């Protein structure tokens, strides 16, 4: 079957002059090289660079989390007593301290609901730990990964820890 498909090509090849045959061979080699370079080598290289960037970002987040581990593992808190009205002020103050931008907040009785978009995960951990040390704990916490490595969206409900 293959011979029947290749026979017209062989006949055409035999009718070409030596210069034309050399030109066709050179074009075929150039076409194969272009396919290999642009279809295999360059995409593999680009994906390798993308993976390297992702790895560097993940290592940076990991190193930041390692520096936060002692703070997160520390127990105890301050003797400050907070009322529901001061939770808002403290949550905002701590967010500014850790470079977190609050998208939305909503008082709910003795609680405060807060929404964050595209916040750096290590900063969120520090923020939550800092609030915990002053007596503000979270009763509900939802975190979702964002497409950007090391970033999360957060919904959290704060209240006074007893």
Coordinates of N, CA and C in Angstrom, one line a residue:
X1 N 0.8 -1.2 0.0 CA 0.0 0.0 0.0 C 0.9 1.3 0.0
X2 N 1.9 1.2 0.8 CA 2.8 2.4 0.9 C 3.5 2.6 -0.4
X3 N 3.9 1.5 -1.1 CA 4.6 1.6 -2.4 C 3.7 2.3 -3.4
X4 N 2.4 2.0 -3.4 CA 1.5 2.6 -4.3 C 1.3 4.1 -4.1
X5 N 1.5 4.5 -2.8 CA 1.4 6.0 -2.5 C 2.7 6.7 -2.9
X6 N 3.8 6.0 -2.7 CA 5.1 6.6 -3.0 C 5.5 6.6 -4.4
X7 N 4.9 5.7 -5.2 CA 5.3 5.6 -6.6 C 5.1 6.9 -7.4
X8 N 4.0 7.7 -7.3 CA 4.0 8.9 -8.0 C 5.0 9.9 -7.6
X9 N 5.4 9.9 -6.3 CA 6.4 10.8 -5.8 C 7.8 10.4 -6.4
X10 N 8.1 9.1 -6.5 CA 9.3 8.6 -7.1 C 9.4 9.0 -8.6
X11 N 8.3 8.9 -9.3 CA 8.3 9.3 -10.7 C 8.6 10.7 -10.9
X12 N 7.9 11.6 -10.0 CA 8.2 13.0 -10.1 C 9.6 13.3 -9.8
X13 N 10.2 12.6 -8.8 CA 11.6 12.8 -8.4 C 12.5 12.5 -9.5
X14 N 12.3 11.5 -10.2 CA 13.2 11.1 -11.3 C 13.1 12.1 -12.5
X15 N 12.0 12.8 -12.6 CA 11.9 13.7 -13.7 C 12.6 15.0 -13.4
X16 N 12.9 15.3 -12.1 CA 13.6 16.5 -11.7 C 15.1 16.4 -12.1
X17 N 15.7 17.6 -12.4 CA 17.1 17.6 -12.6 C 17.9 17.6 -11.3
X18 N 19.2 17.4 -11.4 CA 20.0 17.3 -10.2 C 19.9 18.5 -9.3
X19 N 20.0 19.7 -9.9 CA 19.8 20.9 -9.1 C 18.5 21.0 -8.4
X20 N 17.4 20.6 -9.1 CA 16.1 20.7 -8.5 C 16.0 19.6 -7.4
X21 N 16.6 18.5 -7.6 CA 16.6 17.5 -6.5 C 17.3 18.0 -5.3
X22 N 18.4 18.6 -5.5 CA 19.2 19.2 -4.4 C 18.4 20.3 -3.7
X23 N 17.7 21.1 -4.4 CA 16.9 22.2 -3.9 C 15.7 21.6 -3.0
X24 N 15.1 20.5 -3.5 CA 14.0 19.9 -2.8 C 14.5 19.3 -1.5
X25 N 15.7 18.6 -1.6 CA 16.3 18.1 -0.4 C 16.6 19.1 0.6
X26 N 17.2 20.2 0.2 CA 17.5 21.3 1.1 C 16.2 21.9 1.8
X27 N 15.2 22.1 1.0 CA 13.9 22.6 1.5 C 13.3 21.5 2.5
X28 N 13.4 20.3 2.2 CA 12.9 19.2 3.1 C 13.7 19.2 4.5
X29 N 15.0 19.4 4.4 CA 15.8 19.4 5.6 C 15.5 20.7 6.4
X30 N 15.3 21.8 5.7 CA 14.9 23.1 6.4 C 13.6 22.9 7.1
X31 N 12.6 22.3 6.4 CA 11.3 22.1 6.9 C 11.3 21.2 8.2
X32 N 12.1 20.1 8.1 CA 12.2 19.2 9.3 C 12.9 20.0 10.4
X33 N 13.9 20.7 10.2 CA 14.6 21.5 11.2 C 13.6 22.5 11.8
X34 N 12.8 23.2 11.0 CA 11.9 24.2 11.5 C 10.8 23.5 12.4
X35 N 10.4 22.4 12.0 CA 9.4 21.7 12.8 C 10.0 21.3 14.1
X36 N 11.2 20.8 14.1 CA 11.9 20.3 15.4 C 12.1 21.6 16.3
X37 N 12.6 22.6 15.7 CA 12.9 23.8 16.5 C 11.7 24.5 17.1
X38 N 10.8 24.8 16.2 CA 9.6 25.6 16.6 C 8.5 24.7 17.1
X39 N 8.5 23.4 16.9 CA 7.4 22.6 17.4 C 7.8 21.8 18.6
X40 N 9.1 21.7 18.8 CA 9.5 20.8 20.0 C 10.4 21.6 20.9
X41 N 11.6 22.1 20.4 CA 12.6 22.7 21.3 C 12.1 24.0 22.0
X42 N 11.6 24.9 21.2 CA 11.1 26.2 21.8 C 10.0 26.0 22.8
X43 N 8.9 25.2 22.5 CA 7.9 25.0 23.5 C 8.4 24.3 24.8
X44 N 9.3 23.4 24.6 CA 9.9 22.7 25.8 C 10.7 23.8 26.6
X45 N 11.5 24.6 26.0 CA 12.3 25.6 26.7 C 11.4 26.6 27.4
X46 N 10.3 27.0 26.7 CA 9.4 28.0 27.3 C 8.7 27.4 28.5
X47 N 8.3 26.2 28.4 CA 7.6 25.5 29.6 C 8.6 25.3 30.7
X48 N 9.8 25.1 30.4 CA 10.9 25.0 31.4 C 11.1 26.3 32.2
X49 N 11.1 27.4 31.4 CA 11.2 28.7 32.0 C 10.0 29.0 32.9
X50 N 8.9 28.7 32.4 CA 7.6 28.9 33.2 C 7.7 28.1 34.5
X51 N 8.1 26.8 34.4 CA 8.2 26.0 35.6 C 9.2 26.6 36.6
X52 N 10.3 27.1 36.1 CA 11.4 27.7 36.9 C 10.8 28.9 37.7
X53 N 10.0 29.7 37.0 CA 9.4 30.9 37.6 C 8.5 30.5 38.7
X54 N 7.6 29.4 38.4 CA 6.7 28.9 39.4 C 7.4 28.4 40.6
X55 N 8.5 27.6 40.3 CA 9.3 27.1 41.4 C 9.9 28.2 42.3
X56 N 10.5 29.2 41.7 CA 11.1 30.3 42.4 C 10.0 31.0 43.3
X57 N 8.8 31.2 42.7 CA 7.8 31.8 43.5 C 7.3 30.9 44.7
X58 N 7.2 29.6 44.4 CA 6.8 28.7 45.5 C 7.9 28.7 46.6
X59 N 9.2 28.7 46.2 CA 10.3 28.7 47.2 C 10.3 30.0 48.0
X60 N 9.9 31.1 47.4 CA 9.8 32.3 48.1 C 8.7 32.3 49.2
X61 N 7.6 31.8 48.8 CA 6.5 31.6 49.7 C 6.8 30.6 50.8
X62 N 7.5 29.5 50.5 CA 7.9 28.6 51.5 C 8.9 29.2 52.5
X63 N 9.9 30.0 52.0 CA 10.8 30.6 52.9 C 10.1 31.6 53.8
X64 N 9.1 32.4 53.3 CA 8.4 33.3 54.1 C 7.6 32.5 55.2
X65 N 7.0 31.4 54.8 CA 6.3 30.6 55.8 C 7.2 30.0 56.9
X66 N 8.4 29.6 56.5 CA 9.4 29.2 57.5 C 9.7 30.2 58.5
X67 N 9.8 31.5 58.1 CA 10.1 32.5 59.0 C 8.9 32.8 59.9
X68 N 7.7 32.5 59.4 CA 6.5 32.7 60.2 C 6.2 31.5 61.2
X69 N 6.8 30.4 61.0 CA 6.5 29.2 61.8 C 6.6 29.4 63.3
X70 N 7.7 30.0 63.8 CA 7.8 30.2 65.2 C 6.7 31.1 65.8
X71 N 6.3 32.1 65.0 CA 5.2 33.0 65.5 C 3.9 32.2 65.5
X72 N 3.7 31.4 64.5 CA 2.4 30.6 64.4 C 2.4 29.6 65.5
X73 N 3.5 29.0 65.9 CA 3.5 28.0 66.9 C 3.5 28.6 68.3
X74 N 3.8 29.8 68.4 CA 3.8 30.4 69.8 C 2.4 30.5 70.3
X75 N 2.3 30.2 71.6 CA 1.0 30.3 72.2 C 1.0 31.4 73.2
X76 N -0.2 31.7 73.7 CA -0.4 32.8 74.6 C -0.9 34.0 73.9
X77 N -1.3 35.0 74.6 CA -1.9 36.2 74.1 C -1.7 37.3 75.0
X78 N -2.2 38.4 74.6 CA -2.1 39.6 75.5 C -3.3 39.6 76.4
X79 N -3.2 40.5 77.4 CA -4.3 40.6 78.3 C -5.3 41.7 77.9
X80 N -5.1 42.2 76.7 CA -6.1 43.2 76.3 C -7.5 42.7 76.2
X81 N -8.4 43.5 76.6 CA -9.8 43.0 76.4 C -10.4 43.9 75.3
X82 N -11.0 43.2 74.4 CA -11.6 43.9 73.2 C -13.1 43.8 73.3
X83 N -13.8 44.8 72.8 CA -15.2 44.7 72.7 C -15.5 44.6 71.2
X84 N -16.7 44.3 70.8 CA -17.1 44.1 69.4 C -16.8 45.3 68.6
X85 N -17.0 46.5 69.1 CA -16.8 47.7 68.3 C -15.3 48.0 68.0
X86 N -14.4 47.5 68.8 CA -12.9 47.7 68.5 C -12.3 46.6 67.6
X87 N -13.1 45.6 67.3 CA -12.6 44.5 66.4 C -12.3 45.1 65.0
X88 N -13.2 45.9 64.5 CA -13.1 46.5 63.2 C -11.8 47.3 63.1
X89 N -11.5 48.2 64.1 CA -10.3 49.0 64.1 C -9.1 48.2 64.2
X90 N -9.0 47.1 65.0 CA -7.8 46.3 65.1 C -7.6 45.5 63.9
X91 N -8.7 45.0 63.3 CA -8.5 44.2 62.1 C -8.0 45.0 60.9
X92 N -8.5 46.2 60.8 CA -7.9 47.1 59.8 C -6.5 47.6 60.0
X93 N -6.2 47.8 61.3 CA -4.8 48.3 61.7 C -3.8 47.1 61.4
X94 N -4.2 45.9 61.8 CA -3.3 44.8 61.5 C -3.2 44.5 60.0
X95 N -4.2 44.7 59.3 CA -4.2 44.5 57.8 C -3.2 45.4 57.2
X96 N -3.3 46.7 57.6 CA -2.4 47.7 57.0 C -0.9 47.4 57.4
X97 N -0.7 46.8 58.6 CA 0.6 46.5 59.1 C 1.2 45.4 58.2
X98 N 0.4 44.5 57.7 CA 0.9 43.3 56.9 C 0.7 43.6 55.4
X99 N 0.3 44.7 55.0 CA 0.2 45.0 53.6 C -1.0 44.3 53.0
X100 N -2.1 44.1 53.7 CA -3.2 43.5 53.2 C -4.3 44.5 52.9
X101 N -4.9 44.4 51.8 CA -6.0 45.3 51.4 C -7.3 44.6 51.5
X102 N -8.2 45.1 52.4 CA -9.5 44.5 52.7 C -10.4 45.0 51.6
X103 N -11.1 44.0 50.9 CA -12.0 44.4 49.8 C -13.3 44.8 50.4
X104 N -13.8 44.1 51.4 CA -15.1 44.4 52.0 C -15.1 43.9 53.4
X105 N -15.9 44.6 54.2 CA -16.1 44.1 55.6 C -17.5 44.4 56.0
X106 N -18.1 43.6 56.9 CA -19.5 43.7 57.3 C -19.6 43.4 58.7
X107 N -20.0 44.3 59.6 CA -20.3 44.0 61.0 C -21.5 43.1 61.1
X108 N -21.4 42.1 62.0 CA -22.5 41.2 62.2 C -22.7 40.9 63.7
X109 N -23.3 41.8 64.4 CA -23.5 41.7 65.8 C -22.1 41.8 66.5
X110 N -21.7 40.7 67.2 CA -20.4 40.7 67.9 C -19.3 40.2 67.0
X111 N -19.6 40.0 65.7 CA -18.6 39.5 64.8 C -18.4 40.5 63.6
X112 N -17.3 40.3 62.9 CA -16.9 41.1 61.7 C -16.6 40.2 60.6
X113 N -17.3 40.3 59.5 CA -17.0 39.5 58.3 C -16.1 40.3 57.4
X114 N -15.0 39.7 56.9 CA -14.0 40.4 56.1 C -13.7 39.5 54.8
X115 N -13.6 40.2 53.7 CA -13.3 39.6 52.4 C -12.0 40.2 51.9
X116 N -11.1 39.3 51.4 CA -9.8 39.7 50.8 C -9.7 39.0 49.4
X117 N -9.2 39.7 48.4 CA -8.9 39.2 47.1 C -7.5 39.3 46.8
X118 N -6.9 38.3 46.2 CA -5.5 38.4 45.8 C -4.5 38.8 46.9
X119 N -4.6 38.2 48.1 CA -3.7 38.5 49.2 C -2.6 37.5 49.2
X120 N -1.4 37.9 49.6 CA -0.3 37.0 49.7 C -0.5 36.1 50.9
X121 N -0.4 34.8 50.7 CA -0.6 33.8 51.7 C 0.2 34.0 53.0
X122 N 1.5 34.3 52.9 CA 2.3 34.5 54.1 C 1.8 35.7 54.9
X123 N 1.4 36.8 54.2 CA 0.9 38.0 54.8 C -0.4 37.7 55.6
X124 N -1.3 36.8 54.9 CA -2.5 36.5 55.6 C -2.3 35.7 56.9
X125 N -1.3 34.8 56.8 CA -0.9 34.0 58.0 C -0.4 34.9 59.1
X126 N 0.4 35.8 58.8 CA 0.9 36.8 59.8 C -0.2 37.6 60.3
X127 N -1.1 38.1 59.5 CA -2.2 38.9 59.9 C -3.1 38.1 60.9
X128 N -3.5 36.9 60.5 CA -4.3 36.1 61.4 C -3.6 35.8 62.7
X129 N -2.3 35.5 62.7 CA -1.5 35.3 63.9 C -1.5 36.5 64.7
X130 N -1.2 37.7 64.1 CA -1.2 38.9 64.9 C -2.5 39.2 65.6
X131 N -3.6 39.0 64.9 CA -4.9 39.2 65.5 C -5.2 38.3 66.6
X132 N -4.7 37.0 66.5 CA -4.9 36.0 67.5 C -4.2 36.4 68.8
X133 N -3.0 37.0 68.6 CA -2.2 37.3 69.8 C -2.8 38.5 70.6
X134 N -3.7 39.3 69.9 CA -4.3 40.4 70.7 C -5.8 40.0 71.1
X135 N -6.1 38.7 70.9 CA -7.4 38.3 71.3 C -8.5 38.3 70.3
X136 N -8.2 38.5 69.1 CA -9.2 38.4 68.0 C -9.0 37.1 67.2
X137 N -10.0 36.2 67.4 CA -9.9 35.0 66.7 C -10.9 34.9 65.5
X138 N -10.8 33.9 64.7 CA -11.7 33.7 63.6 C -12.6 32.5 63.9
X139 N -13.9 32.7 63.6 CA -14.9 31.6 63.8 C -15.1 30.9 62.5
X140 N -15.0 31.6 61.4 CA -15.1 30.9 60.1 C -13.9 31.4 59.2
X141 N -13.4 30.5 58.4 CA -12.3 30.9 57.6 C -12.3 30.1 56.3
X142 N -12.4 30.8 55.2 CA -12.4 30.1 53.9 C -11.3 30.7 53.0
X143 N -10.4 29.9 52.5 CA -9.3 30.4 51.6 C -9.4 29.6 50.3
X144 N -9.2 30.4 49.2 CA -9.2 29.8 47.9 C -7.9 30.2 47.2
X145 N -7.3 29.3 46.5 CA -6.1 29.6 45.7 C -6.5 30.5 44.6
X146 N -5.6 31.4 44.2 CA -5.7 32.2 43.1 C -4.8 31.7 42.0
X147 N -5.0 32.1 40.7 CA -4.1 31.6 39.7 C -2.6 32.0 39.9
X148 N -2.4 33.1 40.5 CA -1.1 33.6 40.8 C -0.5 32.8 41.9
X149 N 0.7 32.2 41.8 CA 1.2 31.4 42.9 C 1.5 32.2 44.1
X150 N 1.1 31.7 45.3 CA 1.3 32.4 46.6 C 0.3 33.3 47.0
X151 N -0.8 33.4 46.2 CA -1.9 34.4 46.5 C -3.2 33.6 46.7
X152 N -4.0 34.1 47.6 CA -5.3 33.5 48.0 C -6.4 34.6 48.1
X153 N -7.6 34.1 48.0 CA -8.8 34.9 48.3 C -9.3 34.4 49.7
X154 N -9.7 35.3 50.6 CA -10.1 34.9 51.9 C -11.4 35.5 52.3
X155 N -12.2 34.7 53.0 CA -13.4 35.1 53.6 C -13.3 34.7 55.1
X156 N -13.4 35.6 56.0 CA -13.2 35.3 57.4 C -14.1 36.0 58.3
X157 N -14.6 35.4 59.3 CA -15.5 36.0 60.3 C -14.7 36.1 61.6
X158 N -14.5 37.3 62.2 CA -13.7 37.5 63.4 C -14.7 37.7 64.6
X159 N -14.2 37.3 65.7 CA -14.8 37.5 67.0 C -13.8 37.6 68.1
X160 N -14.2 38.0 69.3 CA -13.3 38.1 70.4 C -13.1 36.7 71.0
X161 N -11.9 36.3 71.2 CA -11.5 35.0 71.8 C -11.7 35.1 73.3
X162 N -12.4 34.2 73.9 CA -12.6 34.2 75.3 C -11.6 33.4 76.1

